[in-house]
mmCIF file of C-alpha atoms in Angstrom:
data_model
loop_
_atom_site.group_PDB
_atom_site.id
_atom_site.type_symbol
_atom_site.label_atom_id
_atom_site.label_comp_id
_atom_site.label_asym_id
_atom_site.label_seq_id
_atom_site.Cartn_x
_atom_site.Cartn_y
_atom_site.Cartn_z
ATOM 1 C CA PHE A 581 -0.108 0.116 0.232
ATOM 2 C CA GLY A 582 1.324 3.271 -1.020
ATOM 3 C CA LEU A 583 0.076 6.866 -0.353
ATOM 4 C CA GLY A 584 2.173 9.982 -1.711
ATOM 5 C CA THR A 585 1.830 12.933 -3.984
ATOM 6 C CA GLY A 586 1.495 13.801 -7.587
ATOM 7 C CA ARG A 587 1.938 16.055 -10.304
ATOM 8 C CA CYS A 588 0.903 16.097 -14.058
ATOM 9 C CA GLU A 589 2.099 17.032 -17.347
ATOM 10 C CA ILE A 590 -0.116 18.001 -20.390
ATOM 11 C CA GLU A 591 1.995 17.951 -23.487
ATOM 12 C CA GLY A 592 4.907 18.363 -21.824
ATOM 13 C CA VAL A 593 3.803 21.366 -19.748
ATOM 14 C CA ASP A 594 2.635 21.082 -15.826
ATOM 15 C CA CYS A 595 -0.335 20.829 -14.790
ATOM 16 C CA GLU A 596 0.557 23.518 -12.040
ATOM 17 C CA GLU A 597 0.819 26.200 -14.535
ATOM 18 C CA SER A 598 -2.761 25.735 -14.999
ATOM 19 C CA GLU A 599 -3.240 26.606 -11.474
ATOM 20 C CA ILE A 600 -4.214 22.312 -11.297
ATOM 21 C CA GLU A 601 -2.626 21.066 -8.001
ATOM 22 C CA HIS A 602 -2.657 17.616 -6.410
ATOM 23 C CA ASP A 603 -5.327 16.370 -4.444
ATOM 24 C CA VAL A 604 -4.304 12.970 -3.785
ATOM 25 C CA SER A 605 -2.534 9.669 -4.906
ATOM 26 C CA LEU A 606 -2.261 6.264 -3.873
ATOM 27 C CA GLN A 607 -1.543 2.913 -4.998
ATOM 28 C CA MET A 608 -2.445 -0.760 -3.529
ATOM 29 C CA GLY A 609 -0.163 -3.632 -5.298
ATOM 30 C CA LEU A 610 0.265 -7.148 -4.977
ATOM 31 C CA ARG A 611 4.069 -8.629 -6.218
ATOM 32 C CA TYR A 612 5.667 -12.314 -6.355
ATOM 33 C CA ARG A 613 9.069 -12.677 -6.226
ATOM 34 C CA PHE A 614 10.668 -15.532 -8.494
ATOM 35 C CA SER A 615 13.127 -16.283 -6.358
ATOM 36 C CA ASP A 616 13.160 -14.542 -3.104
ATOM 37 C CA LEU A 617 16.354 -14.698 -0.850
ATOM 38 C CA THR A 618 16.599 -16.403 2.129
ATOM 39 C CA SER A 619 16.716 -15.239 5.528
ATOM 40 C CA ALA A 620 20.526 -16.107 5.870
ATOM 41 C CA GLN A 621 20.772 -14.895 1.948
ATOM 42 C CA ARG A 622 19.998 -11.043 1.751
ATOM 43 C CA TRP A 623 22.538 -9.916 -1.338
ATOM 44 C CA GLY A 624 21.646 -10.719 -4.817
ATOM 45 C CA TRP A 625 19.773 -10.099 -7.467
ATOM 46 C CA LYS A 626 15.769 -10.796 -7.593
ATOM 47 C CA SER A 627 12.459 -10.465 -10.391
ATOM 48 C CA GLY A 628 9.036 -10.990 -10.130
ATOM 49 C CA ILE A 629 5.961 -9.824 -11.319
ATOM 50 C CA GLU A 630 2.970 -6.814 -9.970
ATOM 51 C CA LEU A 631 -0.082 -6.398 -9.637
ATOM 52 C CA LYS A 632 -0.603 -2.848 -9.066
ATOM 53 C CA TYR A 633 -3.700 -0.253 -9.043
ATOM 54 C CA THR A 634 -2.841 3.201 -9.114
ATOM 55 C CA HIS A 635 -5.390 6.414 -8.381
ATOM 56 C CA SER A 636 -4.697 10.254 -9.086
ATOM 57 C CA SER A 637 -6.651 13.105 -8.767
ATOM 58 C CA PHE A 638 -6.213 16.594 -9.114
ATOM 59 C CA SER A 639 -7.968 19.845 -8.760
ATOM 60 C CA SER A 640 -7.979 23.682 -9.332
ATOM 61 C CA ALA A 641 -9.060 26.429 -6.900
ATOM 62 C CA PHE A 642 -12.539 27.771 -7.412
ATOM 63 C CA ASP A 643 -13.054 31.369 -7.419
ATOM 64 C CA ALA A 644 -16.051 32.608 -8.801
ATOM 65 C CA SER A 645 -15.407 36.590 -8.034
ATOM 66 C CA LEU A 646 -12.703 35.771 -10.491
ATOM 67 C CA GLU A 647 -14.558 33.859 -12.860
ATOM 68 C CA LEU A 648 -11.958 31.287 -12.885
ATOM 69 C CA PRO A 649 -13.020 27.773 -14.055
ATOM 70 C CA ASN A 650 -12.577 24.763 -11.336
ATOM 71 C CA VAL A 651 -10.522 21.975 -13.302
ATOM 72 C CA GLY A 652 -10.482 18.378 -11.813
ATOM 73 C CA TYR A 653 -8.272 15.507 -13.601
ATOM 74 C CA THR A 654 -9.035 11.828 -12.322
ATOM 75 C CA MET A 655 -6.731 8.805 -13.465
ATOM 76 C CA ASN A 656 -7.327 5.030 -12.339
ATOM 77 C CA ALA A 657 -5.022 2.479 -13.536
ATOM 78 C CA LEU A 658 -4.397 -0.949 -13.135
ATOM 79 C CA THR A 659 -0.971 -2.604 -14.898
ATOM 80 C CA LEU A 660 0.702 -5.538 -14.529
ATOM 81 C CA GLY A 661 4.531 -4.929 -14.455
ATOM 82 C CA TYR A 662 7.669 -7.314 -14.807
ATOM 83 C CA LEU A 663 10.250 -6.437 -11.450
ATOM 84 C CA PHE A 664 13.325 -6.273 -11.368
ATOM 85 C CA GLY A 665 15.605 -5.265 -8.460
ATOM 86 C CA TYR A 666 18.656 -5.901 -5.652
ATOM 87 C CA GLU A 667 18.803 -6.805 -2.165
ATOM 88 C CA ALA A 668 21.493 -5.780 0.050
ATOM 89 C CA ASN A 669 20.778 -6.905 3.250
ATOM 90 C CA ARG A 670 18.144 -4.473 4.637
ATOM 91 C CA LEU A 671 18.455 -2.059 1.461
ATOM 92 C CA VAL A 672 16.142 -3.202 -0.949
ATOM 93 C CA LEU A 673 16.018 -1.587 -5.467
ATOM 94 C CA ASP A 674 13.525 -1.636 -7.315
ATOM 95 C CA ALA A 675 12.528 -1.208 -11.351
ATOM 96 C CA VAL A 676 9.213 -2.000 -12.869
ATOM 97 C CA ILE A 677 7.987 -1.710 -16.084
ATOM 98 C CA GLY A 678 4.449 -2.213 -16.690
ATOM 99 C CA LEU A 679 1.618 -2.520 -18.730
ATOM 100 C CA GLY A 680 -2.573 -2.244 -17.876
ATOM 101 C CA LEU A 681 -5.759 -0.173 -18.574
ATOM 102 C CA ILE A 682 -6.197 3.375 -17.897
ATOM 103 C CA SER A 683 -9.162 5.415 -17.401
ATOM 104 C CA GLY A 684 -10.310 8.706 -15.637
ATOM 105 C CA SER A 685 -12.434 11.934 -15.826
ATOM 106 C CA LEU A 686 -11.169 15.095 -17.031
ATOM 107 C CA ASN A 687 -14.180 18.175 -15.539
ATOM 108 C CA ASN A 688 -14.317 21.590 -15.868
ATOM 109 C CA THR A 689 -16.738 24.108 -14.196
ATOM 110 C CA GLN A 690 -16.778 27.199 -15.860
ATOM 111 C CA TYR A 691 -19.147 30.312 -13.159
ATOM 112 C CA TYR A 692 -20.009 32.787 -15.245
ATOM 113 C CA SER A 693 -20.620 36.573 -12.502
ATOM 114 C CA ASN A 694 -22.653 38.057 -14.729
ATOM 115 C CA SER A 695 -25.299 35.313 -14.140
ATOM 116 C CA ASP A 696 -26.073 32.777 -11.507
ATOM 117 C CA ASN A 697 -25.295 30.398 -13.994
ATOM 118 C CA SER A 698 -22.411 28.222 -14.847
ATOM 119 C CA GLU A 699 -21.259 25.254 -17.260
ATOM 120 C CA MET A 700 -19.883 21.881 -16.559
ATOM 121 C CA VAL A 701 -18.456 19.940 -18.742
ATOM 122 C CA GLU A 702 -16.802 16.484 -17.893
ATOM 123 C CA PHE A 703 -14.770 13.882 -20.106
ATOM 124 C CA THR A 704 -14.556 10.772 -19.513
ATOM 125 C CA PHE A 705 -12.035 8.038 -21.257
ATOM 126 C CA GLU A 706 -12.024 4.062 -20.628
ATOM 127 C CA SER A 707 -10.034 1.412 -20.726
ATOM 128 C CA THR A 708 -7.047 2.847 -22.834
ATOM 129 C CA ARG A 709 -3.844 1.399 -23.031
ATOM 130 C CA GLY A 710 -1.332 2.930 -20.707
ATOM 131 C CA LEU A 711 2.375 2.524 -19.585
ATOM 132 C CA ASN A 712 3.883 2.542 -16.129
ATOM 133 C CA ILE A 713 7.307 2.724 -14.981
ATOM 134 C CA GLY A 714 8.371 3.052 -11.504
ATOM 135 C CA LEU A 715 11.325 2.984 -9.346
ATOM 136 C CA SER A 716 11.652 2.654 -5.186
ATOM 137 C CA LEU A 717 14.107 2.198 -2.691
ATOM 138 C CA GLY A 718 12.297 0.612 0.328
ATOM 139 C CA PHE A 719 14.087 -0.434 3.771
ATOM 140 C CA ARG A 720 13.621 -3.654 5.367
ATOM 141 C CA LEU A 721 12.102 -2.613 8.962
ATOM 142 C CA SER A 722 11.654 -6.443 9.807
ATOM 143 C CA PRO A 723 11.919 -10.103 7.473
ATOM 144 C CA SER A 724 8.422 -9.507 5.969
ATOM 145 C CA TRP A 725 7.591 -5.424 6.695
ATOM 146 C CA MET A 726 9.199 -2.997 4.115
ATOM 147 C CA VAL A 727 8.943 0.717 4.493
ATOM 148 C CA SER A 728 9.739 2.468 0.494
ATOM 149 C CA LEU A 729 10.233 5.764 -0.906
ATOM 150 C CA TYR A 730 9.169 4.792 -4.634
ATOM 151 C CA GLY A 731 8.471 7.156 -8.069
ATOM 152 C CA ASP A 732 5.919 5.899 -10.740
ATOM 153 C CA GLN A 733 5.104 7.540 -13.936
ATOM 154 C CA MET A 734 1.546 6.394 -16.082
ATOM 155 C CA SER A 735 1.434 7.776 -19.198
ATOM 156 C CA SER A 736 -1.029 6.075 -22.543
ATOM 157 C CA LEU A 737 0.451 4.935 -25.474
ATOM 158 C CA GLY A 738 -1.262 7.570 -27.571
ATOM 159 C CA GLU A 739 -4.001 9.522 -28.102
ATOM 160 C CA VAL A 740 -7.643 9.084 -26.344
ATOM 161 C CA GLU A 741 -11.032 9.813 -27.213
ATOM 162 C CA MET A 742 -12.570 11.623 -24.413
ATOM 163 C CA CYS A 743 -16.788 12.121 -24.401
ATOM 164 C CA ASP A 744 -19.418 14.409 -22.597
ATOM 165 C CA ILE A 745 -21.425 12.762 -20.421
ATOM 166 C CA PHE A 746 -23.864 16.147 -20.777
ATOM 167 C CA SER A 747 -23.705 16.761 -24.356
ATOM 168 C CA ASN A 748 -22.171 13.474 -25.500
ATOM 169 C CA GLU A 749 -19.526 15.930 -27.192
ATOM 170 C CA CYS A 750 -16.135 14.213 -27.649
ATOM 171 C CA ILE A 751 -12.431 14.986 -28.430
ATOM 172 C CA THR A 752 -9.908 12.819 -29.201
ATOM 173 C CA THR A 753 -6.707 14.472 -26.796
ATOM 174 C CA GLU A 754 -3.564 13.572 -24.799
ATOM 175 C CA ILE A 755 -4.567 12.672 -21.677
ATOM 176 C CA PRO A 756 -1.952 14.040 -19.209
ATOM 177 C CA ILE A 757 1.179 12.008 -17.728
ATOM 178 C CA VAL A 758 1.154 11.128 -13.858
ATOM 179 C CA SER A 759 3.943 11.205 -11.995
ATOM 180 C CA GLN A 760 3.590 9.883 -8.307
ATOM 181 C CA THR A 761 5.751 10.220 -5.346
ATOM 182 C CA GLY A 762 5.348 8.825 -2.145
ATOM 183 C CA ILE A 763 5.851 6.284 0.993
ATOM 184 C CA ARG A 764 5.110 2.555 0.324
ATOM 185 C CA PHE A 765 4.257 -0.128 3.543
ATOM 186 C CA SER A 766 4.788 -3.569 1.949
ATOM 187 C CA LYS A 767 4.339 -7.148 4.036
ATOM 188 C CA THR A 768 6.178 -9.947 2.777
ATOM 189 C CA PHE A 769 4.319 -13.403 3.165
#
């Protein structure tokens, strides 16, 4: 289980420049190691597979008096990846590359001060192919518990079709690339 902070980037531009800030990022996953090291042998290379669910949410500050839009972006990813790493006693360095599915939504609420009206569009996208690249540095607290600092990046493989749930209008565009950094707690069974 991992909890952290995130940032997003649209066509090379950081989302913070559009006043879209991070709300929450989390990860949950299972790892299976092909060759786990015994408690007596804690030095060596290892590999395995990882099934991981990742969630990130971003939003902007809404200010009706300045007629600023309320923008939000949510991304969910489910990936299956190959895990490769090195363990040196209590330190564990892991790298993972995975493929999977990304879904989510991008919404925008615009408030007009001349009237009491607001206009909202919410574009959703489902089941687009995604790529996950990650790196983590862990420290074994005990033979079964480990805490890690991790960095992950999720991106789609090409443009996606996003459709507005209110008007059925669709656009084809690139979705933001999401990067996460945080702390992960894991237990070995």
